[in-house]
Amino acid sequence: MLAILFDALLLAMDSLAFLIMGWLSLDTKISDQQHEVASVLAYLLVKVIMFFLVLVIRKQFARKSMEKMLDTEWLRFLFFPIFTITAISAMLSVFEYVQTIEQANLLAVIAFGMVGMNIIVFYLINDIVEREMKIHENKVFQIQARDQLEMYKSISENFDNQKRKTHEYKNQISCIESLLDKKQYSKLEEYVKKINGSLNNEPDTINTNNVIVNAILNTKYQEADAKGIVFVFRVNDLSELKIKDEDVVTILSNLLNNAIEACETCEGKKVIKFKFVKEDDMTIIAVKNTFNYDVKYENGEIKSTKTTNVDEHGVGIKNVLKSIEKYGGSYVIEDKNKEFFFSIIIPA
């Protein structure tokens, strides 16, 4: 199909060249050299026009490779083919009749030179775009690796804490048995109340029956609590969660990091409302947090919710959106009355 479309474009350009030659109304009495120069200029003109059309089509349909180029940068790049089209058209209209072969050769060299410059500039721009894409992919990988490292570190710490607690519980059971054997019930009652109070203060307050989700939520809950942020959450049994661990890390880490950093800048209330539930045939993840600055948008899409390290945070949001698309999910982003809302629905 693409080959047919390209052949159609070539046919259209050849037809355009024929029309240009007819428009020039070349006199058969003009020398062969004069006729050849006009033909060459007309040929180069339609090829530059085709080059321009291919660039425009590529910009529209190959957004992945061109997404790093801003619209202003793209327009500056298009200046070269547009200038070449204008210059060759002027040569055709002004220098339709040349008197010497030197003039004809000069016009041909200038025309071919401008076409060659367009090709060189195109490859230079393409190399720059590919380099930017590699830098972008490396940045994405680094952010994902950092998030996963933080998650695994949290799981490791929780595991170490659990081993320490198990050892303590064994000692506590031994102490309770000793007090029972000695029938020191008053001291036993006092001791049981003491260890019961310590159990109520355990940091792992969130349990969803999913190790990865638990590790992230408990870590972020403790971080928010230490910064004076009210963390309100609603979760249910996520043991049958179909989302891969790495995508869970990407979504939760980025959304909760954004929410915590946004709340830190608030002078008034600092509140994060979080929801992660499986209901019917869908998984719902929603985060609402207070903030006191402007949300940044670009081309109708959210770019960042931060004022510092904008590039990194913008990449983080794109990673979240990419994970949502992977599972055929949808999302809603709103900011109203100094509250930022990010809601995700993924088919279960």
Coordinates of C-alpha atoms in Angstrom, one line a residue, residues 164-322:
R164 CA 13.6 -8.8 63.1
K165 CA 10.0 -8.8 64.2
T166 CA 9.8 -12.6 64.0
H167 CA 12.8 -12.9 66.3
E168 CA 11.3 -10.4 68.7
Y169 CA 8.0 -12.2 68.7
K170 CA 9.7 -15.4 69.7
N171 CA 11.4 -13.7 72.6
Q172 CA 8.0 -12.1 73.6
I173 CA 6.3 -15.5 73.5
S174 CA 9.0 -16.9 75.7
C175 CA 8.6 -14.1 78.1
I176 CA 4.8 -14.6 78.2
E177 CA 5.2 -18.3 78.8
S178 CA 7.6 -17.5 81.7
L179 CA 5.2 -15.1 83.3
L180 CA 2.4 -17.6 83.0
D181 CA 4.5 -20.3 84.6
K182 CA 5.3 -18.0 87.5
K183 CA 1.6 -17.0 87.6
Q184 CA 2.5 -13.3 87.6
Y185 CA -0.7 -12.2 86.0
S186 CA -0.5 -8.6 86.8
K187 CA 2.9 -8.2 85.1
L188 CA 1.7 -10.4 82.3
E189 CA -1.3 -8.1 81.7
E190 CA 1.0 -5.0 81.8
Y191 CA 3.5 -6.7 79.4
V192 CA 0.7 -7.7 76.9
K193 CA -0.7 -4.2 76.8
K194 CA 2.8 -2.9 76.2
I195 CA 3.5 -5.1 73.2
N196 CA 0.0 -4.6 71.9
G197 CA 0.6 -0.9 71.7
S198 CA 3.9 -1.4 69.8
L199 CA 2.0 -3.6 67.3
N200 CA -0.5 -0.8 66.7
N201 CA 2.4 1.5 65.8
E202 CA 3.9 -0.8 63.1
P203 CA 4.7 1.1 59.9
D204 CA 3.1 -1.4 57.5
T205 CA -0.4 -0.1 57.9
I206 CA -1.6 -0.8 54.3
N207 CA -2.2 -4.4 53.2
T208 CA -3.7 -5.2 49.7
N209 CA -2.5 -8.8 49.5
N210 CA 0.0 -7.7 46.9
V211 CA 3.6 -7.5 47.9
I212 CA 4.6 -4.9 45.3
V213 CA 1.7 -2.6 46.0
N214 CA 2.1 -2.9 49.8
A215 CA 5.8 -2.0 49.5
I216 CA 5.2 1.1 47.5
L217 CA 2.1 2.4 49.4
N218 CA 3.6 1.8 52.8
T219 CA 6.8 3.6 51.8
K220 CA 5.0 6.5 50.3
Y221 CA 2.6 6.7 53.3
Q222 CA 5.5 6.9 55.7
E223 CA 7.2 9.5 53.5
A224 CA 4.0 11.6 53.3
D225 CA 3.4 11.3 57.1
A226 CA 6.9 12.4 57.9
K227 CA 6.3 15.6 55.8
G228 CA 3.0 16.4 57.5
I229 CA 0.9 15.4 54.6
V230 CA -2.5 13.7 55.2
F231 CA -2.7 10.5 53.2
V232 CA -6.2 9.2 52.8
F233 CA -6.5 6.0 50.9
R234 CA -9.0 3.4 49.8
V235 CA -7.8 -0.1 48.7
N236 CA -9.2 -3.6 48.5
D237 CA -7.9 -7.1 47.7
L238 CA -5.3 -6.8 44.8
S239 CA -4.0 -10.3 45.0
E240 CA -5.4 -11.0 41.5
L241 CA -4.0 -7.8 39.9
K242 CA -3.1 -8.4 36.2
I243 CA -0.8 -5.4 35.9
K244 CA 2.9 -6.4 35.7
D245 CA 5.1 -5.4 38.7
E246 CA 7.2 -3.1 36.6
D247 CA 4.2 -1.2 35.4
V248 CA 2.7 -1.0 38.9
V249 CA 6.0 0.5 40.0
T250 CA 6.0 3.0 37.1
I251 CA 2.4 4.2 37.7
L252 CA 2.4 4.3 41.5
S253 CA 5.9 5.7 42.0
N254 CA 5.4 8.6 39.5
L255 CA 1.9 9.5 40.6
L256 CA 2.6 9.4 44.3
N257 CA 6.0 11.1 43.9
N258 CA 4.3 13.9 42.0
A259 CA 1.6 14.2 44.6
I260 CA 4.0 14.3 47.6
E261 CA 6.2 16.9 45.9
A262 CA 3.2 19.0 45.0
C263 CA 1.8 18.9 48.6
E264 CA 5.2 19.9 50.0
T265 CA 4.9 23.3 48.3
C266 CA 1.4 24.0 49.8
E267 CA 1.2 26.5 52.6
G268 CA -2.3 25.5 53.6
K269 CA -3.8 22.0 53.7
K270 CA -1.6 19.2 52.4
V271 CA -3.8 16.3 51.4
I272 CA -3.4 13.3 49.2
K273 CA -6.4 11.1 48.4
F274 CA -5.5 7.8 46.9
K275 CA -7.7 5.0 45.5
F276 CA -6.5 1.6 44.1
V277 CA -9.3 -1.0 43.8
K278 CA -10.5 -3.8 41.6
E279 CA -14.2 -3.5 40.9
D280 CA -16.2 -5.7 38.6
D281 CA -14.1 -6.0 35.4
M282 CA -11.8 -3.0 35.9
T283 CA -8.9 -1.7 38.0
I284 CA -9.2 1.9 39.2
I285 CA -6.2 4.0 40.3
A286 CA -6.9 7.6 41.3
V287 CA -4.8 10.3 43.0
K288 CA -6.0 13.7 44.1
N289 CA -3.7 16.1 45.8
T290 CA -3.5 19.8 46.7
F291 CA -1.0 22.1 44.9
N292 CA -0.3 25.8 44.6
Y293 CA 1.2 26.4 41.1
D294 CA 0.2 26.1 37.5
V295 CA 0.0 22.7 35.7
K296 CA 2.1 22.8 32.5
Y297 CA 0.4 21.6 29.3
E298 CA 1.9 21.1 25.8
N299 CA -0.1 20.4 22.6
G300 CA -3.2 19.7 24.7
E301 CA -1.4 17.1 26.9
I302 CA 0.0 17.5 30.4
K303 CA 3.7 18.0 30.4
S304 CA 4.5 18.3 34.1
T305 CA 3.1 19.3 37.4
K306 CA 6.4 20.6 38.7
T307 CA 8.4 23.7 38.5
T308 CA 11.8 22.0 39.0
N309 CA 13.4 19.3 36.8
V310 CA 10.6 19.7 34.3
D311 CA 12.2 17.3 31.7
E312 CA 12.4 14.4 34.2
H313 CA 8.9 14.9 35.5
G314 CA 7.6 15.2 32.0
V315 CA 9.2 11.8 31.1
G316 CA 7.7 10.3 34.3
I317 CA 4.2 11.3 33.2
K318 CA 4.8 9.9 29.7
N319 CA 5.9 6.6 31.2
V320 CA 2.6 6.4 33.1
L321 CA 0.6 7.1 30.0
K322 CA 2.6 4.5 28.1

